[in-house]
Coordinates of C-alpha atoms in Angstrom, one line a residue:
Chain A
M20 CA 24.5 19.6 1.0
Q21 CA 25.2 16.8 3.5
T22 CA 27.3 14.0 2.2
R23 CA 27.7 10.7 4.0
I24 CA 30.0 8.0 2.6
R25 CA 30.6 4.7 4.3
I26 CA 32.5 1.7 3.2
Q27 CA 31.7 -1.1 5.7
R28 CA 31.4 -4.8 6.2
E29 CA 28.1 -4.6 8.1
D30 CA 24.6 -4.3 6.6
F31 CA 22.7 -0.9 6.8
D32 CA 19.3 0.3 8.0
L33 CA 17.3 1.9 5.2
N34 CA 14.8 3.5 7.6
A35 CA 17.6 5.3 9.5
E36 CA 19.5 6.4 6.4
V37 CA 16.5 7.7 4.4
S38 CA 15.1 9.4 7.5
A39 CA 18.4 11.1 8.2
L40 CA 18.4 12.4 4.6
A41 CA 14.8 13.7 4.8
G42 CA 16.0 15.7 7.9
N43 CA 12.6 16.1 9.6
G44 CA 10.9 17.5 6.5
E45 CA 13.7 19.7 5.2
A46 CA 13.6 17.7 2.0
G47 CA 10.3 16.4 0.6
A48 CA 11.8 13.8 -1.8
V49 CA 14.3 10.9 -1.3
A50 CA 15.2 8.7 -4.2
S51 CA 17.2 5.7 -3.4
F52 CA 18.8 2.6 -5.0
T53 CA 19.5 -0.6 -3.1
G54 CA 21.6 -3.2 -4.8
Y55 CA 21.5 -6.9 -3.8
V56 CA 23.7 -9.9 -4.5
R57 CA 21.7 -11.7 -7.2
K58 CA 20.9 -15.4 -6.7
E59 CA 22.6 -17.1 -9.7
G60 CA 23.0 -20.8 -10.2
D61 CA 25.8 -22.1 -7.9
L62 CA 27.0 -18.7 -6.8
S63 CA 27.8 -19.1 -3.1
T64 CA 29.8 -16.1 -2.1
L65 CA 30.6 -12.7 -3.5
T66 CA 33.8 -11.1 -2.1
L67 CA 34.3 -7.4 -2.5
E68 CA 37.7 -5.8 -2.4
H69 CA 38.3 -2.0 -2.7
Y70 CA 41.1 0.6 -2.7
P71 CA 40.8 2.3 0.7
H72 CA 40.9 6.1 0.7
M73 CA 40.6 6.4 -3.1
T74 CA 37.1 4.8 -2.8
E75 CA 35.9 7.5 -0.4
A76 CA 37.7 10.3 -2.3
E77 CA 36.2 9.2 -5.7
I78 CA 32.7 8.9 -4.3
M79 CA 33.1 12.3 -2.7
R80 CA 34.1 13.7 -6.1
L81 CA 31.0 12.1 -7.7
A82 CA 28.7 13.4 -5.0
T83 CA 30.1 16.9 -5.3
E84 CA 29.6 16.8 -9.1
A85 CA 26.0 15.7 -8.5
G86 CA 25.5 18.6 -6.1
T87 CA 26.6 21.1 -8.8
R88 CA 24.2 19.6 -11.4
W89 CA 21.1 19.3 -9.2
P90 CA 19.7 21.2 -6.2
L91 CA 20.3 18.5 -3.6
T92 CA 20.0 18.7 0.2
G93 CA 21.9 15.4 0.9
V94 CA 23.6 12.4 -0.5
T95 CA 24.3 9.1 1.3
V96 CA 26.4 6.3 -0.3
I97 CA 27.0 3.1 1.6
H98 CA 29.0 0.3 -0.1
R99 CA 29.7 -3.0 1.6
I100 CA 33.0 -5.0 1.3
G101 CA 34.1 -8.4 2.4
S102 CA 32.1 -11.7 1.9
L103 CA 28.5 -11.4 0.9
K104 CA 25.9 -14.1 0.1
P105 CA 23.1 -14.1 -2.5
G106 CA 20.2 -11.9 -1.2
D107 CA 22.6 -9.7 0.8
R108 CA 22.5 -5.9 0.2
I109 CA 25.7 -4.5 -1.4
V110 CA 25.0 -0.9 -2.0
L111 CA 22.8 2.0 -1.1
V112 CA 22.7 5.3 -2.9
A113 CA 20.1 7.8 -1.5
V114 CA 19.6 11.4 -2.6
A115 CA 17.4 14.0 -1.0
S116 CA 16.0 17.1 -2.7
Q117 CA 13.0 19.4 -2.6
H118 CA 12.4 18.2 -6.2
R119 CA 11.6 14.7 -7.0
Q120 CA 13.1 14.7 -10.5
A121 CA 16.4 16.1 -9.2
A122 CA 16.5 13.3 -6.6
F123 CA 15.8 10.6 -9.2
Q124 CA 18.4 11.9 -11.7
A125 CA 21.1 12.5 -9.2
C126 CA 20.6 9.0 -7.8
E127 CA 20.8 7.4 -11.2
F128 CA 23.9 9.6 -12.1
L129 CA 25.6 8.4 -8.9
M130 CA 24.9 4.8 -9.5
D131 CA 26.1 5.0 -13.1
Y132 CA 29.4 6.6 -12.0
L133 CA 29.8 4.4 -9.0
K134 CA 29.7 1.4 -11.3
T135 CA 32.4 2.8 -13.6
H136 CA 34.6 4.9 -11.4
A137 CA 34.6 3.7 -7.7
P138 CA 37.5 1.2 -7.2
F139 CA 35.6 -1.9 -6.1
W140 CA 36.2 -5.4 -7.4
K141 CA 33.9 -8.4 -7.1
Q142 CA 35.2 -12.0 -6.9
E143 CA 32.6 -14.8 -7.2
T144 CA 32.9 -18.2 -5.6
R145 CA 31.0 -21.0 -7.4
G146 CA 31.6 -24.5 -6.0
D147 CA 35.3 -24.6 -5.2
K148 CA 36.2 -22.1 -8.0
Q149 CA 36.8 -18.4 -7.7
H150 CA 36.8 -15.9 -10.5
W151 CA 36.9 -12.1 -10.9
V152 CA 33.7 -10.5 -12.2
E153 CA 34.2 -8.8 -15.6
H154 CA 33.4 -5.1 -16.0
R155 CA 30.1 -4.7 -17.9
H156 CA 30.4 -2.5 -21.0
G157 CA 26.8 -1.5 -20.6
D158 CA 27.8 0.4 -17.6
D159 CA 30.2 2.5 -19.7
D160 CA 27.4 3.3 -22.1
A161 CA 25.2 4.3 -19.1
V162 CA 27.7 6.9 -18.1
K163 CA 28.0 8.5 -21.5
R164 CA 24.6 10.0 -21.3
W165 CA 25.7 12.2 -18.4
E166 CA 28.7 13.7 -20.3
K167 CA 28.3 17.3 -21.0
Chain B
M15 CA 57.3 5.6 -5.4
N16 CA 54.5 3.6 -3.7
L17 CA 52.9 1.0 -5.9
L18 CA 49.6 -0.7 -5.2
Y19 CA 47.9 -3.6 -7.0
F20 CA 44.3 -4.7 -6.7
A21 CA 42.1 -7.7 -7.7
W22 CA 43.7 -10.0 -10.3
V23 CA 46.6 -7.6 -10.9
R24 CA 47.5 -8.1 -7.3
Q25 CA 47.2 -11.9 -7.7
K26 CA 49.3 -12.1 -10.8
I27 CA 52.1 -9.9 -9.4
G28 CA 51.9 -11.7 -6.1
K29 CA 51.9 -8.7 -3.8
S30 CA 49.5 -5.9 -2.9
E31 CA 52.1 -3.1 -2.4
E32 CA 55.7 -2.2 -2.9
Q33 CA 58.1 0.7 -2.7
L34 CA 60.3 1.3 -5.8
T35 CA 62.4 4.1 -7.1
P36 CA 62.1 3.4 -10.9
P37 CA 63.7 5.6 -13.6
A38 CA 60.2 6.6 -14.8
K39 CA 58.8 10.0 -15.5
D40 CA 55.3 8.8 -16.6
V41 CA 53.0 5.8 -16.2
A42 CA 53.9 4.3 -19.6
S43 CA 57.7 4.2 -18.7
L44 CA 56.9 2.8 -15.2
I45 CA 55.0 -0.1 -16.8
A46 CA 57.8 -0.7 -19.2
H47 CA 60.2 -0.8 -16.2
L48 CA 57.9 -3.2 -14.3
K49 CA 57.5 -5.6 -17.2
N50 CA 61.3 -6.2 -17.0
L51 CA 61.1 -7.2 -13.3
G52 CA 59.9 -10.7 -13.9
P53 CA 57.3 -13.0 -15.7
N54 CA 54.7 -12.2 -13.1
Y55 CA 54.8 -8.5 -14.0
T56 CA 55.0 -9.3 -17.7
E57 CA 51.9 -11.4 -17.4
A58 CA 50.0 -8.8 -15.3
F59 CA 50.7 -6.0 -17.8
A60 CA 50.5 -8.2 -21.0
D61 CA 47.2 -6.5 -22.1
L62 CA 47.0 -2.8 -21.1
S63 CA 43.5 -2.5 -22.4
R64 CA 42.5 -4.5 -19.2
I65 CA 44.5 -2.3 -16.8
R66 CA 43.3 0.9 -15.1
I67 CA 45.6 3.3 -13.4
A68 CA 45.2 5.8 -10.5
V69 CA 47.9 8.3 -9.5
N70 CA 47.5 9.7 -6.0
Q71 CA 44.0 8.2 -5.8
C72 CA 42.7 9.8 -9.0
H73 CA 42.0 8.0 -12.2
A74 CA 44.9 8.6 -14.7
G75 CA 46.1 7.6 -18.1
L76 CA 49.4 6.1 -19.5
D77 CA 50.7 9.6 -20.1
A78 CA 50.3 10.8 -16.5
S79 CA 53.6 12.2 -15.2
L80 CA 55.1 10.8 -12.1
G81 CA 57.3 12.0 -9.2
P82 CA 59.3 10.1 -6.6
D83 CA 56.6 10.6 -3.9
D84 CA 53.6 9.5 -5.9
E85 CA 51.2 6.7 -5.1
V86 CA 50.5 4.7 -8.3
A87 CA 47.8 1.9 -8.3
F88 CA 47.1 -0.7 -11.0
F89 CA 43.8 -2.6 -11.2
P90 CA 41.2 -4.1 -13.5
P91 CA 38.2 -2.1 -14.7
V92 CA 36.0 -1.7 -11.6
T93 CA 33.0 -3.9 -10.8
G94 CA 31.4 -2.4 -7.7
G95 CA 27.8 -1.3 -7.1
Chain C
M10 CA 5.4 -9.4 -11.3
Q11 CA 4.3 -9.1 -7.7
T12 CA 2.3 -5.9 -7.0
R13 CA 1.6 -4.7 -3.5
I14 CA -0.7 -1.7 -3.0
R15 CA -1.6 -0.4 0.5
I16 CA -3.5 2.8 1.5
Q17 CA -3.0 3.1 5.2
R18 CA -2.9 5.6 8.1
E19 CA 0.2 3.9 9.7
D20 CA 3.8 4.6 8.8
F21 CA 5.8 1.9 6.9
D22 CA 9.1 0.0 7.3
L23 CA 11.5 0.6 4.4
N24 CA 13.7 -2.3 5.3
A25 CA 10.8 -4.7 5.2
E26 CA 9.3 -3.4 2.0
V27 CA 12.5 -3.2 0.0
S28 CA 13.7 -6.6 1.3
A29 CA 10.4 -8.2 0.3
L30 CA 10.8 -6.8 -3.2
A31 CA 14.4 -8.0 -3.6
G32 CA 13.0 -11.5 -2.7
N33 CA 16.2 -13.0 -1.3
G34 CA 18.2 -12.2 -4.4
E35 CA 15.7 -12.8 -7.2
A36 CA 16.1 -9.1 -8.1
G37 CA 19.4 -7.3 -8.0
A38 CA 18.1 -3.8 -8.1
V39 CA 15.4 -1.9 -6.1
A40 CA 14.8 1.8 -6.9
S41 CA 12.5 3.6 -4.5
F42 CA 11.0 6.9 -3.8
T43 CA 10.0 8.1 -0.3
G44 CA 8.0 11.3 -0.1
Y45 CA 7.8 13.4 3.1
V46 CA 5.6 16.2 4.4
R47 CA 7.8 19.2 3.9
K48 CA 8.4 21.6 6.7
E49 CA 7.0 24.9 5.5
G50 CA 6.4 28.0 7.6
D51 CA 3.4 27.6 9.9
L52 CA 2.2 24.3 8.3
S53 CA 1.0 22.2 11.2
T54 CA -1.0 19.4 9.7
L55 CA -1.5 17.8 6.2
T56 CA -4.7 15.8 6.0
L57 CA -5.0 13.3 3.1
E58 CA -8.4 12.2 1.7
H59 CA -8.8 9.6 -1.0
Y60 CA -11.4 7.8 -3.1
P61 CA -11.5 4.3 -1.6
H62 CA -11.4 1.4 -4.2
M63 CA -10.7 3.8 -7.1
T64 CA -7.3 4.6 -5.6
E65 CA -6.3 1.0 -5.4
A66 CA -7.7 0.3 -8.9
E67 CA -6.0 3.2 -10.5
I68 CA -2.6 2.4 -8.9
M69 CA -3.0 -1.2 -10.0
R70 CA -3.6 0.0 -13.6
L71 CA -0.4 2.2 -13.4
A72 CA 1.7 -0.7 -12.0
T73 CA 0.4 -3.0 -14.7
E74 CA 1.3 -0.5 -17.4
A75 CA 4.8 -0.1 -15.8
G76 CA 5.1 -3.9 -16.0
T77 CA 4.4 -3.9 -19.7
R78 CA 7.0 -1.2 -20.4
W79 CA 9.9 -2.5 -18.3
P80 CA 11.0 -6.0 -17.1
L81 CA 10.0 -5.7 -13.5
T82 CA 9.9 -8.4 -10.8
G83 CA 7.9 -6.4 -8.3
V84 CA 6.2 -3.1 -7.5
T85 CA 5.2 -1.8 -4.1
V86 CA 3.1 1.4 -3.6
I87 CA 2.2 2.6 -0.1
H88 CA 0.3 5.8 0.4
R89 CA -0.7 7.2 3.7
I90 CA -4.0 9.0 4.4
G91 CA -5.3 10.9 7.4
S92 CA -3.5 13.5 9.5
L93 CA 0.2 13.9 8.9
K94 CA 2.8 16.3 10.4
P95 CA 5.9 17.9 8.8
G96 CA 8.6 15.3 8.6
D97 CA 6.2 12.4 8.3
R98 CA 6.5 10.0 5.4
I99 CA 3.6 10.2 2.9
V100 CA 4.4 7.8 0.1
L101 CA 6.6 4.9 -0.9
V102 CA 7.0 3.7 -4.5
A103 CA 9.6 0.9 -4.8
V104 CA 10.3 -1.1 -7.9
A105 CA 12.5 -4.3 -8.3
S106 CA 14.1 -5.5 -11.5
Q107 CA 17.2 -7.4 -12.7
H108 CA 18.1 -4.1 -14.4
R109 CA 18.9 -0.9 -12.6
Q110 CA 17.7 1.4 -15.4
A111 CA 14.4 -0.4 -15.6
A112 CA 13.9 0.0 -11.9
F113 CA 14.7 3.7 -11.9
Q114 CA 12.6 4.5 -14.9
A115 CA 9.5 2.5 -13.7
C116 CA 9.8 4.1 -10.3
E117 CA 9.8 7.6 -11.8
F118 CA 7.0 6.7 -14.2
L119 CA 4.9 5.5 -11.2
M120 CA 5.6 8.6 -9.1
D121 CA 4.7 10.9 -12.1
Y122 CA 1.4 9.1 -12.7
L123 CA 0.6 8.8 -9.0
K124 CA 0.8 12.6 -8.7
T125 CA -1.5 13.2 -11.6
H126 CA -3.9 10.2 -11.6
A127 CA -4.3 8.6 -8.2
P128 CA -7.3 10.2 -6.4
F129 CA -5.8 11.7 -3.3
W130 CA -6.3 15.3 -2.0
K131 CA -4.3 17.2 0.5
Q132 CA -5.6 19.8 2.9
E133 CA -3.2 22.0 4.8
T134 CA -3.7 23.4 8.2
R135 CA -1.8 26.6 8.9
G136 CA -2.6 28.3 12.2
D137 CA -6.4 28.0 12.5
K138 CA -6.9 28.0 8.7
Q139 CA -7.4 25.1 6.4
H140 CA -7.1 25.1 2.6
W141 CA -6.9 22.5 -0.1
V142 CA -3.5 22.2 -1.9
E143 CA -3.7 23.2 -5.6
H144 CA -2.6 20.7 -8.2
R145 CA 0.8 21.4 -9.6
H146 CA 0.9 22.0 -13.4
G147 CA 4.6 20.8 -13.4
D148 CA 3.3 17.4 -12.5
D149 CA 1.2 17.3 -15.7
D150 CA 4.3 18.2 -17.7
A151 CA 6.3 15.4 -16.0
V152 CA 3.7 12.9 -17.2
K153 CA 3.9 14.0 -20.8
R154 CA 7.3 12.6 -21.4
W155 CA 6.0 9.1 -20.8
E156 CA 3.3 9.4 -23.4
K157 CA 3.9 7.1 -26.4
Chain D
M15 CA -27.1 6.5 -10.1
N16 CA -24.6 6.8 -7.2
L17 CA -22.8 10.1 -7.0
L18 CA -19.7 10.8 -4.9
Y19 CA -18.0 14.1 -4.1
F20 CA -14.4 14.6 -2.8
A21 CA -12.3 17.4 -1.3
W22 CA -13.7 20.9 -1.8
V23 CA -16.4 19.6 -4.2
R24 CA -17.7 17.6 -1.2
Q25 CA -17.5 20.7 1.0
K26 CA -19.2 23.0 -1.4
I27 CA -22.1 20.6 -2.1
G28 CA -22.3 19.7 1.6
K29 CA -22.4 15.9 1.2
S30 CA -20.1 13.1 0.2
E31 CA -22.5 10.8 -1.5
E32 CA -26.1 10.6 -2.8
Q33 CA -28.4 8.4 -4.9
L34 CA -30.2 10.1 -7.8
T35 CA -32.1 9.0 -10.9
P36 CA -31.4 12.1 -13.1
P37 CA -32.6 12.3 -16.7
A38 CA -29.0 12.3 -18.0
K39 CA -27.3 10.1 -20.6
D40 CA -23.8 11.6 -20.2
V41 CA -21.7 13.4 -17.7
A42 CA -22.3 16.9 -19.3
S43 CA -26.1 16.5 -19.0
L44 CA -25.7 15.1 -15.4
I45 CA -23.8 18.3 -14.4
A46 CA -26.4 20.5 -16.1
H47 CA -29.1 18.7 -14.0
L48 CA -27.1 19.0 -10.8
K49 CA -26.5 22.8 -11.3
N50 CA -30.3 23.3 -11.0
L51 CA -30.6 21.5 -7.7
G52 CA -29.4 24.5 -5.6
P53 CA -26.8 27.2 -5.2
N54 CA -24.4 24.8 -3.5
Y55 CA -24.3 22.7 -6.7
T56 CA -24.2 25.8 -8.9
E57 CA -21.1 27.0 -7.0
A58 CA -19.4 23.6 -7.0
F59 CA -19.7 23.2 -10.8
A60 CA -19.2 26.9 -11.6
D61 CA -15.8 26.3 -13.3
L62 CA -15.6 22.9 -15.0
S63 CA -11.9 23.4 -15.7
R64 CA -11.4 22.8 -12.0
I65 CA -13.5 19.6 -11.9
R66 CA -12.3 16.0 -12.6
I67 CA -14.7 13.1 -13.2
A68 CA -14.6 9.4 -12.7
V69 CA -17.2 6.9 -13.9
N70 CA -17.1 3.5 -12.3
Q71 CA -13.7 4.4 -10.7
C72 CA -12.1 5.2 -14.0
H73 CA -11.1 8.8 -15.1
A74 CA -13.7 10.0 -17.6
G75 CA -14.6 13.1 -19.6
L76 CA -17.7 15.3 -20.0
D77 CA -18.8 13.2 -22.9
A78 CA -18.8 9.8 -21.0
S79 CA -22.1 8.1 -21.3
L80 CA -24.0 7.1 -18.2
G81 CA -26.5 4.3 -17.2
P82 CA -28.7 4.0 -14.1
D83 CA -26.3 1.8 -12.2
D84 CA -23.2 3.9 -12.7
E85 CA -21.0 5.3 -10.0
V86 CA -20.0 8.9 -10.9
A87 CA -17.5 10.9 -8.8
F88 CA -16.6 14.6 -9.0
F89 CA -13.4 16.0 -7.5
P90 CA -10.7 18.6 -7.9
P91 CA -7.4 17.7 -9.7
V92 CA -5.6 15.3 -7.5
T93 CA -2.8 16.2 -5.1
G94 CA -1.4 13.0 -3.7
G95 CA 2.1 11.6 -3.7

């Protein structure tokens, strides 16, 4: 299984990432999730902070776990950091497999664990005020269904 | 011991990183030690239900044991993705 | 809910399709599935035939059903026809929602029903021989879990 | 009645479309009528478990009723996606 993990300020190219995963027809199925900064009232900026090295290590652990649960040929996780605007892309999780259901399930598994385990923090700017986004308890519930 | 703080924990404590040699063998006793260093630490660690911990870049609990070369990070529940 | 359905010979642009669905931050979550012609032994060409008009009508019925089951802001389905080569993209199903789980589930629902209900037929060329691909019974099982 | 054939049904019958006015009030009697038109039809409809039907571009069964202006399509189980 090929695993690509990138934490970056720049945007990403879905065509290039998904094509790289499909590997010229080695995998028939690529499921992917693209997350965007939602447009919300007076939200002007979303600033993402993370814990360098641990982020990559944690995502690698999650990808490895996904690879033991499902027959995957590749996993790509890209997470942006820094200052983002409403409508900007934040995250890509893409999973390739010979089997469509494996690709879907592993992609959802990775998103659920990314939301609860990967050390990123969002700060919102609204007008001249900044505040830290609160963790969503619904995300903890989402993770529970994958526990063995 | 290398200590790291992120997000509002970093803001409350007023620094992102520091080197300490605390008399602490686990995370709980490290936190007890830190809370005596000043009101900024006391406030940051006032409600431990809002604090998450990593030891050597792995998620850990209050009972995780610590050695002098460990990297310990304190941060709020994560909000990425 | 915006629904875009295209049956076409040309390839498609994932960046453009997914960005259009996200609508400048109206939706926070886009789940998508990209299907490729798998590289398999001496397979040289996959030729796709379909039933014009019924294809679009059937996919529209499936998208509408998905929109009643989950809170979606948009659905895009693109299916290629004509002659494709191993490594070529065949299909895109992309679903936008405010909620990640709704996007994932609707995307998987649409792929399962597309595989069993949309009137497409694949013919393989291997060497100088052509044969029609057989329907996979596993796809019928996949659909059963969505039945109410 | 407008009849359409796809994939190997089209190849066995040897045409993709035809206009007929068969004495048939449902799909089952239409198929019985077609099977008498020649060996190509007999072979195409030899195993009805391998045939799928659409009436006016909606999936339908052998018991679907038919009128003179209906569009009826015969094809194998689908293999798209």
